[in-house]
Short mmCIF file of C-alpha atoms in Angstrom, two decimals:
data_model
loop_
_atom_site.label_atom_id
_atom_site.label_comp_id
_atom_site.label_asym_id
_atom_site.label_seq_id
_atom_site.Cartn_x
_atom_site.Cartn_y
_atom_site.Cartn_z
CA UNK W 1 121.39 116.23 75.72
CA UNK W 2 123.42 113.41 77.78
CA UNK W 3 123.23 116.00 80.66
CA UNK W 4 119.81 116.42 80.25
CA UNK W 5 118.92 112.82 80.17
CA UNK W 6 120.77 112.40 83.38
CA UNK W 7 119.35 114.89 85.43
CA UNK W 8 116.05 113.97 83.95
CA UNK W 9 116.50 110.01 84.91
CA UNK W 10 117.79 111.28 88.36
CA UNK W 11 114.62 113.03 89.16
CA UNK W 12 112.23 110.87 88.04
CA UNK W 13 114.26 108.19 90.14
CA UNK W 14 114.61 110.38 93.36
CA UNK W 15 111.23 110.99 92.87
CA UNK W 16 109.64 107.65 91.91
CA UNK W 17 111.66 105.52 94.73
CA UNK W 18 110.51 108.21 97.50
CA UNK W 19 106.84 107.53 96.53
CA UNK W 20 106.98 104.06 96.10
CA UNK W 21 107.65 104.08 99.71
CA UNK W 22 104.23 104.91 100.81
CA UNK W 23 102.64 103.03 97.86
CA UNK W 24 103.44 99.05 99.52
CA UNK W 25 101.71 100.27 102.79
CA UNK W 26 98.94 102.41 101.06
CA UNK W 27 98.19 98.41 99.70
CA UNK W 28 98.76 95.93 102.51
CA UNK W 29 97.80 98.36 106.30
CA UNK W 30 93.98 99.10 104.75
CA UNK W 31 93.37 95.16 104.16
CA UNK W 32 94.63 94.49 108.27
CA UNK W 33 92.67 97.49 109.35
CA UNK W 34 89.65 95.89 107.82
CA UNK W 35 90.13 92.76 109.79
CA UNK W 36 90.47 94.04 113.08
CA UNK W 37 87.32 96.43 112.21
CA UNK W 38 85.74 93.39 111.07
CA UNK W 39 86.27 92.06 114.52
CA UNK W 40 85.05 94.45 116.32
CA UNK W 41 81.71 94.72 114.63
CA UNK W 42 81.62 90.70 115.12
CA UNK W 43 82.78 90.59 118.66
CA UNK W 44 82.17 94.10 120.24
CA UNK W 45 85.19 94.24 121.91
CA UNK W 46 86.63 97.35 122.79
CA UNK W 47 89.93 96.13 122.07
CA UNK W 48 89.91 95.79 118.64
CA UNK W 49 87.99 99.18 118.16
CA UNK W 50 91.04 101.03 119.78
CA UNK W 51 93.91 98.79 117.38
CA UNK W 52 91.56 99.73 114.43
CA UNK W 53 91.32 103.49 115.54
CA UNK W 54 95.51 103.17 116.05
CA UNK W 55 96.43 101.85 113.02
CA UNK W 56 93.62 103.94 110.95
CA UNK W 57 95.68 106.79 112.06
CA UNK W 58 99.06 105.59 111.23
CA UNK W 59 97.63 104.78 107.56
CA UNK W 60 96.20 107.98 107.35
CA UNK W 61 99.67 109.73 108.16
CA UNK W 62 101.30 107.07 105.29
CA UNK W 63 97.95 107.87 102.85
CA UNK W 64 98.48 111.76 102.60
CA UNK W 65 102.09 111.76 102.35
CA UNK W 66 102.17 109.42 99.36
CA UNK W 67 99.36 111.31 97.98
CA UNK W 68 101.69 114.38 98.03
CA UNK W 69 104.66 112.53 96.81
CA UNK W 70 102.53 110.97 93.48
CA UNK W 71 101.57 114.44 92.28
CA UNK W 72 104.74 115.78 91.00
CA UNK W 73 104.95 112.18 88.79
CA UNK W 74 102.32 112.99 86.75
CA UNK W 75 103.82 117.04 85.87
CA UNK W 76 107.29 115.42 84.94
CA UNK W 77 105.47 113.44 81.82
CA UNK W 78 105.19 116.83 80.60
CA UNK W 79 108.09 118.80 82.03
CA UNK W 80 110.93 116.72 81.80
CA UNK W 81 109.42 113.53 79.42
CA UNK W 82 107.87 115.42 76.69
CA UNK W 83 109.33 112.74 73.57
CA UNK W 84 107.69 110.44 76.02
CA UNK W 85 104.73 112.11 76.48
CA UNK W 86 103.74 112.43 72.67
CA UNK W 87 104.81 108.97 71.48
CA UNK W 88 102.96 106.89 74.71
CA UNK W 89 100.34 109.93 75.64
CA UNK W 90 97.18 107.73 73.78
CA UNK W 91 98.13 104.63 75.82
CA UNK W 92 99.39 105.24 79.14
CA UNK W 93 97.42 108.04 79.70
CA UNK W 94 94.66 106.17 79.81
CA UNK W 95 95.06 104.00 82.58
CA UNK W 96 96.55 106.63 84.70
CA UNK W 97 93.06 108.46 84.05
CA UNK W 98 90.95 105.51 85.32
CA UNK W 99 93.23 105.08 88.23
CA UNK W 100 92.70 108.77 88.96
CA UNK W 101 89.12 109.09 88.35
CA UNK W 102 87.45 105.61 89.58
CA UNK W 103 90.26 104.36 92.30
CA UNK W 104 91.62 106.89 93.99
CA UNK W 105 88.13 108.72 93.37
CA UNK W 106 86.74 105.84 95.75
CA UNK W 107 89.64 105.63 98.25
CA UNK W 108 89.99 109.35 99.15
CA UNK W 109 86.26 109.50 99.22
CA UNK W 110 86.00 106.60 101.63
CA UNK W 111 88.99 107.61 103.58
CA UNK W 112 86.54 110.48 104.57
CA UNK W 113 83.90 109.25 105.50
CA UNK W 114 85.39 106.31 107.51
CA UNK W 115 87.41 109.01 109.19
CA UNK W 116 84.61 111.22 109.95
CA UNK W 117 81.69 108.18 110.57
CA UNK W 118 82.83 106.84 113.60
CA UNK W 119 79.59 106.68 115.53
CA UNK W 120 77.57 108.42 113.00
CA UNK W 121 77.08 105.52 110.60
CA UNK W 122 76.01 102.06 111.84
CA UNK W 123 78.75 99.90 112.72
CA UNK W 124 78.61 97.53 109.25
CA UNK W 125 78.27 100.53 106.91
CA UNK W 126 81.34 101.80 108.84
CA UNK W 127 83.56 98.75 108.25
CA UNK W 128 82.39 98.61 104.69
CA UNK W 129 83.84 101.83 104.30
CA UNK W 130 87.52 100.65 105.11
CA UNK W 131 86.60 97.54 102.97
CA UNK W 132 86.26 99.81 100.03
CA UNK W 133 89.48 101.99 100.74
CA UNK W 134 91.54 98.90 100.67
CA UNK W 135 89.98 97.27 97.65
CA UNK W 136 90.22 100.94 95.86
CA UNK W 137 93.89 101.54 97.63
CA UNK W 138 94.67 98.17 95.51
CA UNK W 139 92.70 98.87 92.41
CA UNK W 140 95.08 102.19 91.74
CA UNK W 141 97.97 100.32 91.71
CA UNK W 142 96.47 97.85 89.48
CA UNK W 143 96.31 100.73 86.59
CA UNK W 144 99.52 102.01 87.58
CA UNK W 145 100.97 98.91 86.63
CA UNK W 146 99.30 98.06 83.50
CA UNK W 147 100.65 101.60 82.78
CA UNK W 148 104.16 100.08 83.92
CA UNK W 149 103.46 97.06 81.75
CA UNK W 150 103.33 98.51 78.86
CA UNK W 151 106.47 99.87 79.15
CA UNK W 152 108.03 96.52 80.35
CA UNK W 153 106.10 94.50 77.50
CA UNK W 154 103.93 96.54 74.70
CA UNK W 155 100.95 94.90 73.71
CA UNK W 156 97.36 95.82 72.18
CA UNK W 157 99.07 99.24 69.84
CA UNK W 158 99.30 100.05 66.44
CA UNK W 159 102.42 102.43 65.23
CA UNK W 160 100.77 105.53 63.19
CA UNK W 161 102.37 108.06 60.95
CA UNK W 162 101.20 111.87 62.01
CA UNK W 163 100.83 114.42 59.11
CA UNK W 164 103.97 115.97 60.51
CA UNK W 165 105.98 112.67 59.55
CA UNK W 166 106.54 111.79 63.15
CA UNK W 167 105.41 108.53 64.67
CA UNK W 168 103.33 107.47 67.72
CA UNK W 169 101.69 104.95 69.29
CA UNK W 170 97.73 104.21 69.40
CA UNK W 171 95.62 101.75 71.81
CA UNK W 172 94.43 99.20 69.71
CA UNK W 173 92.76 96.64 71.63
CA UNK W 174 92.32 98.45 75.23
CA UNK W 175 91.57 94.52 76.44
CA UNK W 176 95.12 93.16 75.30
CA UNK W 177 96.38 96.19 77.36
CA UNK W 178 94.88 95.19 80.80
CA UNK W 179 95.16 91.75 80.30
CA UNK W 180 99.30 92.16 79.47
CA UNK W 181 101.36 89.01 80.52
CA UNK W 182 103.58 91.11 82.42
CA UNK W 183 100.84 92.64 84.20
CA UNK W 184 99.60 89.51 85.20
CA UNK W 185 102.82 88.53 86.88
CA UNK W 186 103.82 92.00 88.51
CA UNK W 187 100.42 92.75 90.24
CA UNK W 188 100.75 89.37 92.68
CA UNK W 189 104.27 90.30 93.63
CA UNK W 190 103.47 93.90 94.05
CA UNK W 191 100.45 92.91 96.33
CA UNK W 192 102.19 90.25 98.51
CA UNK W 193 104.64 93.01 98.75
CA UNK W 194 102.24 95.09 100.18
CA UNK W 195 101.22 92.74 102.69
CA UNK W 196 104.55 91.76 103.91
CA UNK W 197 104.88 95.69 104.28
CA UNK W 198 101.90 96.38 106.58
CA UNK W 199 102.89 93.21 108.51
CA UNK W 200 106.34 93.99 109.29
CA UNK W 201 105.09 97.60 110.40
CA UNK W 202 102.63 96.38 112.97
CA UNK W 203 105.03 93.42 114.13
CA UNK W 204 107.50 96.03 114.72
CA UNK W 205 105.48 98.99 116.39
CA UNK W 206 103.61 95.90 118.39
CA UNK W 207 106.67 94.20 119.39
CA UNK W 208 107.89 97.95 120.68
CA UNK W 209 105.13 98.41 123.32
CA UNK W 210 105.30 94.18 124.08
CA UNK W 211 108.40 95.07 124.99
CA UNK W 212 108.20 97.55 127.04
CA UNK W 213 104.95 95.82 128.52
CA UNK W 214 102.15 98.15 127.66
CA UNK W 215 99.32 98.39 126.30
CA UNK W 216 99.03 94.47 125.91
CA UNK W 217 95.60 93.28 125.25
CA UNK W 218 95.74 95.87 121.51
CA UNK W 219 99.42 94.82 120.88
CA UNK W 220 99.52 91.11 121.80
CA UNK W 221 96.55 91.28 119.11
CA UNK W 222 97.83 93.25 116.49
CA UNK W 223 101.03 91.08 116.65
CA UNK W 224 99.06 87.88 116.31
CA UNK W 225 97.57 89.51 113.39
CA UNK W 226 100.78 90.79 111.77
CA UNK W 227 102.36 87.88 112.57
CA UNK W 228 100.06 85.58 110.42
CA UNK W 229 99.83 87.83 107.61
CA UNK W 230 103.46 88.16 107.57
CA UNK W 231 104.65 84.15 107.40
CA UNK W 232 101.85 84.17 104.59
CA UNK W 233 102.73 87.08 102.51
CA UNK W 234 106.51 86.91 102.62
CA UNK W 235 106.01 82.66 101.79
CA UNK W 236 103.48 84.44 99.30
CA UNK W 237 105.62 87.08 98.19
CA UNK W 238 108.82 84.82 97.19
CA UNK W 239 106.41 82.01 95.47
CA UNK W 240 104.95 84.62 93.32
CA UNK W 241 108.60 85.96 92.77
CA UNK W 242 109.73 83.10 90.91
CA UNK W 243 106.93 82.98 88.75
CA UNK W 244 107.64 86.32 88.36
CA UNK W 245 111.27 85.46 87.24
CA UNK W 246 110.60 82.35 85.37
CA UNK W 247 108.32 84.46 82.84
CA UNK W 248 111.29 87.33 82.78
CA UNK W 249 113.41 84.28 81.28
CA UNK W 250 111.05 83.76 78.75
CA UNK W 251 109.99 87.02 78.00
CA UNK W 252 112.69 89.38 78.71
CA UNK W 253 115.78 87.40 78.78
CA UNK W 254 118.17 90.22 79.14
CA UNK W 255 116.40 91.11 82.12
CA UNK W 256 117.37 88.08 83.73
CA UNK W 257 121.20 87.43 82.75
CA UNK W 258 121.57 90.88 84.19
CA UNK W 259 120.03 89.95 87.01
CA UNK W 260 122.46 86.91 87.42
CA UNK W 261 125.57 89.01 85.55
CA UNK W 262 125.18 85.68 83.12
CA UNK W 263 127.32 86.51 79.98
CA UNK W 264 127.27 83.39 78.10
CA UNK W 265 124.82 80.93 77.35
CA UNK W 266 125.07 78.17 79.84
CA UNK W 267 123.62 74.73 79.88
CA UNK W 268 123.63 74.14 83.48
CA UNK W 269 123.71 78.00 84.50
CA UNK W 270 125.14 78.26 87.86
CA UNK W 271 123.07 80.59 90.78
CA UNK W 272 125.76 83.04 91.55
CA UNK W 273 126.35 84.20 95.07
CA UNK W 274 128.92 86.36 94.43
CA UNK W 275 130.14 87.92 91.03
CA UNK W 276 133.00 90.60 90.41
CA UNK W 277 131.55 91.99 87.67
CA UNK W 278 133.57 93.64 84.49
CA UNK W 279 131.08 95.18 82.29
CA UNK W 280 133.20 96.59 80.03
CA UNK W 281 134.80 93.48 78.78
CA UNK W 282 131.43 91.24 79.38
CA UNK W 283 132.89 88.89 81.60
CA UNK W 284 133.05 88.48 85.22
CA UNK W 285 136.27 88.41 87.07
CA UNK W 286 135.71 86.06 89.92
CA UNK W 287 132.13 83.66 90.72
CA UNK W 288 130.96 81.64 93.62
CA UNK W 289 127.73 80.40 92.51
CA UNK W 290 125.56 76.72 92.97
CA UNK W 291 126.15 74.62 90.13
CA UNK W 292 123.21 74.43 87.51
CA UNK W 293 120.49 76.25 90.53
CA UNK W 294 120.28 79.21 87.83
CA UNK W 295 118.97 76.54 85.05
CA UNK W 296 116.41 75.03 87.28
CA UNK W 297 115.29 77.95 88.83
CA UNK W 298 114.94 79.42 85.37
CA UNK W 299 112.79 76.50 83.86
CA UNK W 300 112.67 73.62 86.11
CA UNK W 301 115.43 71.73 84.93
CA UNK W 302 119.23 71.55 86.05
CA UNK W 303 120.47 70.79 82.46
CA UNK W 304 118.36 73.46 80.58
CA UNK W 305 119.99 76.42 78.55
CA UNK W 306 120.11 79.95 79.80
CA UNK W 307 120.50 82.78 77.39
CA UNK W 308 123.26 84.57 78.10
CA UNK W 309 123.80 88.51 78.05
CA UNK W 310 126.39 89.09 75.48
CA UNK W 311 124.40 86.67 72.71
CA UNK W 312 121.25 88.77 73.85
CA UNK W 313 123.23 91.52 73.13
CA UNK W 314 123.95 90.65 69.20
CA UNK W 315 120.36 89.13 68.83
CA UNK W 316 119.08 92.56 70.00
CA UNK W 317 121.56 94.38 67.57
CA UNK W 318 120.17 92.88 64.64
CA UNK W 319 116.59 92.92 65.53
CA UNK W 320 116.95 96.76 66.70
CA UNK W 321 119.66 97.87 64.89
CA UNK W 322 123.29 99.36 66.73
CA UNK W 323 123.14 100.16 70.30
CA UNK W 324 123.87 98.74 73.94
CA UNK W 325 121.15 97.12 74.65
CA UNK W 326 122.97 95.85 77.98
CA UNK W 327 121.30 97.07 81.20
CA UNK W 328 123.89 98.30 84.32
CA UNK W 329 124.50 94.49 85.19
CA UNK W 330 126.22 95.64 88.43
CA UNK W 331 123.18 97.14 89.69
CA UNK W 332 120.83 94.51 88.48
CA UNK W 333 123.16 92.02 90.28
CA UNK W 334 123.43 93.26 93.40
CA UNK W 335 119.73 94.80 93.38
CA UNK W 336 118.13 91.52 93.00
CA UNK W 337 120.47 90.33 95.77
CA UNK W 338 119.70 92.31 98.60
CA UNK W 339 115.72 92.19 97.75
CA UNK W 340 116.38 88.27 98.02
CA UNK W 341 118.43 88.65 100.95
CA UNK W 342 116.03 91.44 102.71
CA UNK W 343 112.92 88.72 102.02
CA UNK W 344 114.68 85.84 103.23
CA UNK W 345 115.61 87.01 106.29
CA UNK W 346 111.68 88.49 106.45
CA UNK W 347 110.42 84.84 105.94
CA UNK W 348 112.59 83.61 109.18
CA UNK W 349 111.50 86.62 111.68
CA UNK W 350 107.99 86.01 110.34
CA UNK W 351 108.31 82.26 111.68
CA UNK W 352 109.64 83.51 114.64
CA UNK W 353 107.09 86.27 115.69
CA UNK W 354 104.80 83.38 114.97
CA UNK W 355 106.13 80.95 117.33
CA UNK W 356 105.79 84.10 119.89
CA UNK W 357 102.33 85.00 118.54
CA UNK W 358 100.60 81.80 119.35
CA UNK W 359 102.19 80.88 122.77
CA UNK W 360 99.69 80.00 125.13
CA UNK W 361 101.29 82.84 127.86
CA UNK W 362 102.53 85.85 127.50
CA UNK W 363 106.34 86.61 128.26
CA UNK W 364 108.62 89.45 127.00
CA UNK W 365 111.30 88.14 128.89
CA UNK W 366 114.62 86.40 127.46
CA UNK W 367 114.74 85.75 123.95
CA UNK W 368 111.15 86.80 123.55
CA UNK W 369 112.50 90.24 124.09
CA UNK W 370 115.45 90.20 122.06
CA UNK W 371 113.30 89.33 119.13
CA UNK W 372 110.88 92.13 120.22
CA UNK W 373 113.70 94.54 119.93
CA UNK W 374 115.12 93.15 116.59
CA UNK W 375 111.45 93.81 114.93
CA UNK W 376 111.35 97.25 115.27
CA UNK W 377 114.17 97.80 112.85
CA UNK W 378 113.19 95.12 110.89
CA UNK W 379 110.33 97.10 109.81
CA UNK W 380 112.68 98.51 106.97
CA UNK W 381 113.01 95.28 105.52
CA UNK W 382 110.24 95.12 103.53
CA UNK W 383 111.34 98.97 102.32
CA UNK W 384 114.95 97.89 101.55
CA UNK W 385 113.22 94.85 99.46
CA UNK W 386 110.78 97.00 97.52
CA UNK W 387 112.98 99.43 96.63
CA UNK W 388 115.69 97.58 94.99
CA UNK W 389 112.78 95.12 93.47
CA UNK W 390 111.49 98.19 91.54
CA UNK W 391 115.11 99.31 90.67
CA UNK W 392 115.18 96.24 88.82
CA UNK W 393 111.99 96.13 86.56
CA UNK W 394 112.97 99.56 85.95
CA UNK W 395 116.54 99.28 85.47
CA UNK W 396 116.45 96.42 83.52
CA UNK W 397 114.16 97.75 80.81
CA UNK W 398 117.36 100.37 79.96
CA UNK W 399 118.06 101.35 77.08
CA UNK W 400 114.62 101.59 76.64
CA UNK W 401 111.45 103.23 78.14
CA UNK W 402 109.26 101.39 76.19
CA UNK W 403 110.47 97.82 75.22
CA UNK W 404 111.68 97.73 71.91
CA UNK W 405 109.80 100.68 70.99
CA UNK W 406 110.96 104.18 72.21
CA UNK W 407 114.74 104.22 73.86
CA UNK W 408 114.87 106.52 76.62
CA UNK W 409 117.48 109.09 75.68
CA UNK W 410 114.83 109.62 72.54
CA UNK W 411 112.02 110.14 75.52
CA UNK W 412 113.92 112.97 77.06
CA UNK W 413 112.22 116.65 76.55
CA UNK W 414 114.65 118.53 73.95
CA UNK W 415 113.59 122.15 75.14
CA UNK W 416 113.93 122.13 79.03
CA UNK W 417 117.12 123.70 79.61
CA UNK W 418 119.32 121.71 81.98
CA UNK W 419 120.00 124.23 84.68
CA UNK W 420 116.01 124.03 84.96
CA UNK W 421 116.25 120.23 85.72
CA UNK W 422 118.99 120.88 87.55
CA UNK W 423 117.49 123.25 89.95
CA UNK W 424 114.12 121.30 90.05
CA UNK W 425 116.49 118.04 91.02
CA UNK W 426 117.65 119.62 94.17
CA UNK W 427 114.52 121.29 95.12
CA UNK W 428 112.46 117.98 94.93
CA UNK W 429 114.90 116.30 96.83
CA UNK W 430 115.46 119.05 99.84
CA UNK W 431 111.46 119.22 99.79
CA UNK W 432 111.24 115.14 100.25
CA UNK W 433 113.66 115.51 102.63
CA UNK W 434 111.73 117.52 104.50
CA UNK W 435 108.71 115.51 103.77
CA UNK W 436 110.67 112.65 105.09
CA UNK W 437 111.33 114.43 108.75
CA UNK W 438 107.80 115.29 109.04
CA UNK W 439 106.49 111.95 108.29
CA UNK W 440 108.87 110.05 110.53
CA UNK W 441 108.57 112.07 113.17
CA UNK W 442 104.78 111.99 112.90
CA UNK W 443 104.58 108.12 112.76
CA UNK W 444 106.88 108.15 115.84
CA UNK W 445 104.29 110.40 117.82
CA UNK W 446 100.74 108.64 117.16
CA UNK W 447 102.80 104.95 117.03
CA UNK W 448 104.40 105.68 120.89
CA UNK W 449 100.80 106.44 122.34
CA UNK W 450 97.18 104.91 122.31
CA UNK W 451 94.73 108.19 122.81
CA UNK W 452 93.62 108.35 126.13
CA UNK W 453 90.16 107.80 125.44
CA UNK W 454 90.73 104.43 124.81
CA UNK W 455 92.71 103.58 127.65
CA UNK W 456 89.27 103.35 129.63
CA UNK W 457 87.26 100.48 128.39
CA UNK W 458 90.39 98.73 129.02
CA UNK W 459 91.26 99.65 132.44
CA UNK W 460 89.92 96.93 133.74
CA UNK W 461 91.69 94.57 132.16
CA UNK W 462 95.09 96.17 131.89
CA UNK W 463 95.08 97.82 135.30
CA UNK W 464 98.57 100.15 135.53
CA UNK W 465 100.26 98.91 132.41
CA UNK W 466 97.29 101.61 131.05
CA UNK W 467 99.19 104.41 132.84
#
């Protein structure tokens, strides 16, 4: 069983953290497509036809790999979740059956025919079109996450007894289920996230061409763009953040003094910087930290009381009976740590690229450039930042896969033999691999190029940088 519950929680990680790197740009590109379509049907300008036609086809190349990527979530419910499956199947199912058949029902139908109606529909039906993928792109991962949210925070259920003796849970109030607290909080920061995603991709891909000085008049656009969306959704991003955080201290406690490797109650808590971190014993070896910055960050006062993780750990024991109810504190720790890290050095090179954005000439020359050529890799950024942010809301759930009502190693299907999940494991993760290859290497192809039929309205303007 332990080996099975391993494997199982490896694949559904591998998995999961592969797809969710599609899912932030699926969000945030769609919106800043719409704008610049927006402005073209306003202004007429070729320009901002050919950056919408770009872009369209670099979200298009992001849109059917994550598509490809979600479907094997839903078949490990089943395969490898099966306890899961049963106890949850009433409630989460649900929402994931809206999301499939209203959401992404209305962005892969609209992906269509805005791909296919250029110059067949009239320009404002056309633009509505990529309105609607966006808003639908967004709505999805609104139902994933009240999905997620009920894991993270049940709410609206009733427990039932089946005739076989075993127990499940039921939807009872399918309004107290959308409208979870948790929900409430993670949808903002998953959005903003988003946002800050898309931006940092067209800063980077735009600040590649600046640099080597072609293409302007689409680029020196698109980065104005990106650059505004990205000083407000990465400002947006960490405000939302610490709301985020300050309900986690209310809420889910435990969540939080992992996240800070806080072992003892603390008037005063310190923010640590750095923690060497003994799990074991449920102390930590060595701290740097800012006196009392953990207490007013928490709840908006230096000298207020933060809970810390090993009296969580004996409340939990007698409301939940024996157990560890102690997530991997390391990994909480130094998760939360480089997502802070990742979006506060995001929040700087958004200031700068708008500082560049809004001079009054263009230069690439000097420190102009060097900043050009630091964007491009710091389009993983926003990647590193998600990735370890959703490591933490789901790492810090453990032991449980639903909160206080289903641990996970009771989730874990009893009668899938663990060579199967074994073999499965390392297939998934050679195919993503693969995946991976194709998907750079196409984004490298259609982001190093502008098709040539839209080199000619601009001719004109550009002159040889065109060639």
């Amino acid at each position: 069983m332990f080996e099975q519950l391993l494997l199982a929680r490896w694949q559904f990680a591998v998995t999961t953290v592969y797809h969710f790197l599609f899912v932030p740009l699926t969000m945030g590109l769609p919106i800043m497509i719409a704008l610049m379509q927006t402005k073209y049907v306003r202004t007429g300008d070729p320009k901002y036809k050919t950056m919408t036609k770009f872009w369209g086809k670099l979200f298009i190349i992001n849109f059917v790999l994550g598509v490809a990527t979600g479907l094997v979530q839903e078949f490990q419910f089943g395969m490898n979740w099966s306890g899961y499956a049963r106890f949850m199947g009433d409630i989460f199912g649900a929402p994931l059956a809206i999301e499939a058949l209203a959401a992404f029902f209305i962005e892969s139908t609209f992906i269509g025919i805005w791909v296919f109606g250029w110059d067949r529909l009239p320009k404002k039906i056309h633009c509505l079109c990529i309105w609607l993928v966006a808003f639908a792109s967004n709505l999805s991962a609104v139902w994933i996450l009240i999905a997620n949210s009920f894991m993270q925070n049940p709410v609206g259920y009733q427990i039932v007894t089946q005739d076989n003796g075993m127990e499940r849970a039921e939807m009872s109030s399918f309004s107290e289920v959308i409208t979870n607290p948790y929900v409430l909080h993670q949808f903002p920061h998953v959005f903003t996230a988003g946002l800050c995603t898309a931006a940092f991709f067209v800063l980077g891909i735009s600040a590649y061409h600046l640099a080597k000085g072609q293409y302007k008049p689409v680029f020196q656009s698109s980065f104005k763009l990106a650059a505004v969306v990205a000083i407000i959704a990465s400002l947006a991003v960490a405000g939302v953040g610490h709301v985020q955080t300050q309900y986690l201290g209310q809420e889910k406690p435990m969540k939080l003094a992992a996240m800070e490797a806080l072992w003892e109650d603390t008037e005063g808590a310190p923010l640590a910087l750095f923690a060497g971190i003994d799990q074991e014993n449920g102390m930590n070896t060595t701290e740097i930290g800012l006196p009392k910055m953990l207490s007013f960050m928490a709840n908006n006062d230096f000298n207020s009381e933060v809970k810390g993780i090993n009296n969580l750990q004996e409340q939990y024991v007698a409301q939940y009976g024996d157990g560890n109810y102690i997530p991997d504190v390391f990994s909480m720790f130094w998760s939360f740590r480089i997502m802070v890290g990742a979006g506060s050095v995001m929040v700087l090179l958004a200031l700068l690229a708008l500082l560049v954005a809004w001079r009054k000439k263009y230069h690439a020359g000097g420190a102009v450039n060097v900043l050009y050529k630091i964007l491009l890799p710091a389009m993983a950024l926003p990647y590193l930042a998600n990735t370890f942010g959703w490591l933490i809301a789901e790492m810090g759930r453990q032991p449980w896969i639903v909160y206080g009502l289903q641990k996970t190693e009771d989730a874990v299907s009893t009668a899938m033999p663990d060579a199967y999940v074994l073999i499965t494991l390392v297939g998934f993760t050679l195919l993503y691999l693969v995946l991976a290859i194709i998907d750079v290497k196409l984004i490298v192809k259609y982001a190093k190029k502008i098709d040539d039929e839209a080199k000619e309205p601009m001719a004109k303007e550009e002159g040889s940088l065109w060639i």
